[in-house]
Tab-separated table of C-alpha atoms in Angstrom:
chain	number	residue	atom	x	y	z
A	1	UNK	CA	35.224	-2.573	41.380
A	2	UNK	CA	36.196	-0.187	44.164
A	3	UNK	CA	34.479	-0.180	47.498
A	4	UNK	CA	33.189	2.932	49.211
A	5	UNK	CA	35.133	3.682	52.404
A	6	UNK	CA	33.108	3.477	55.622
A	7	UNK	CA	31.850	6.764	57.080
A	8	UNK	CA	33.831	8.296	59.946
A	9	UNK	CA	32.895	7.444	63.522
A	10	UNK	CA	30.917	10.659	64.171
A	11	UNK	CA	29.295	10.667	60.728
A	12	UNK	CA	25.648	10.695	61.780
A	13	UNK	CA	25.925	13.560	64.252
A	14	UNK	CA	28.078	15.556	61.830
A	15	UNK	CA	25.555	15.008	59.033
A	16	UNK	CA	22.695	16.104	61.302
A	17	UNK	CA	24.606	19.246	62.202
A	18	UNK	CA	25.229	20.044	58.533
A	19	UNK	CA	21.522	19.596	57.767
A	20	UNK	CA	20.557	21.940	60.603
A	21	UNK	CA	23.083	24.532	59.415
A	22	UNK	CA	21.758	24.304	55.845
A	23	UNK	CA	18.162	24.760	57.032
A	24	UNK	CA	19.061	27.721	59.233
A	25	UNK	CA	20.997	29.435	56.442
A	26	UNK	CA	18.047	28.808	54.117
A	27	UNK	CA	15.685	30.381	56.650
A	28	UNK	CA	17.962	33.364	57.135
A	29	UNK	CA	18.314	34.074	53.417
A	30	UNK	CA	14.594	33.503	52.891
A	31	UNK	CA	13.814	36.017	55.603
A	32	UNK	CA	16.242	38.505	54.095
A	33	UNK	CA	14.672	38.052	50.653
A	34	UNK	CA	11.180	38.557	52.094
A	35	UNK	CA	12.204	41.716	53.943
A	36	UNK	CA	13.954	43.053	50.851
A	37	UNK	CA	10.880	42.348	48.719
A	38	UNK	CA	8.651	44.230	51.186
A	39	UNK	CA	11.092	47.150	51.244
A	40	UNK	CA	10.883	47.242	47.444
A	41	UNK	CA	7.080	47.546	47.730
A	42	UNK	CA	6.147	44.019	46.659
A	43	UNK	CA	2.818	42.589	47.754
A	44	UNK	CA	2.722	40.201	50.689
A	45	UNK	CA	2.132	37.296	48.316
A	46	UNK	CA	5.064	38.387	46.174
A	47	UNK	CA	7.323	38.695	49.225
A	48	UNK	CA	6.278	35.239	50.418
A	49	UNK	CA	6.985	33.833	46.955
A	50	UNK	CA	10.472	35.353	46.900
A	51	UNK	CA	11.186	34.218	50.464
A	52	UNK	CA	10.009	30.661	49.805
A	53	UNK	CA	11.879	30.378	46.539
A	54	UNK	CA	15.063	31.689	48.106
A	55	UNK	CA	14.730	29.279	51.044
A	56	UNK	CA	14.307	26.290	48.739
A	57	UNK	CA	17.111	27.345	46.397
A	58	UNK	CA	19.699	28.051	49.104
A	59	UNK	CA	18.844	24.957	51.142
A	60	UNK	CA	19.048	22.653	48.127
A	61	UNK	CA	22.302	24.296	47.030
A	62	UNK	CA	23.845	23.701	50.450
A	63	UNK	CA	22.604	20.091	50.503
A	64	UNK	CA	24.208	19.522	47.094
A	65	UNK	CA	27.493	21.096	48.221
A	66	UNK	CA	27.537	18.883	51.339
A	67	UNK	CA	26.834	15.819	49.195
A	68	UNK	CA	29.656	16.674	46.786
A	69	UNK	CA	32.128	17.277	49.617
A	70	UNK	CA	31.338	13.921	51.219
């Protein structure tokens, strides 16, 4: 059975930075999706739905990519 190598010395601060970057990119794309939905004459509820869904999808995608690269 193989053992998992120990994390690098700055692992916790690097992981926190990656989480913050993922959340900020999720917020940015969610905002862009909400603005785009409003420009395409969606209702406020529809724009909020698109923005929230985009935020969740992008953030989870980035978390998964970070997990796979680790």
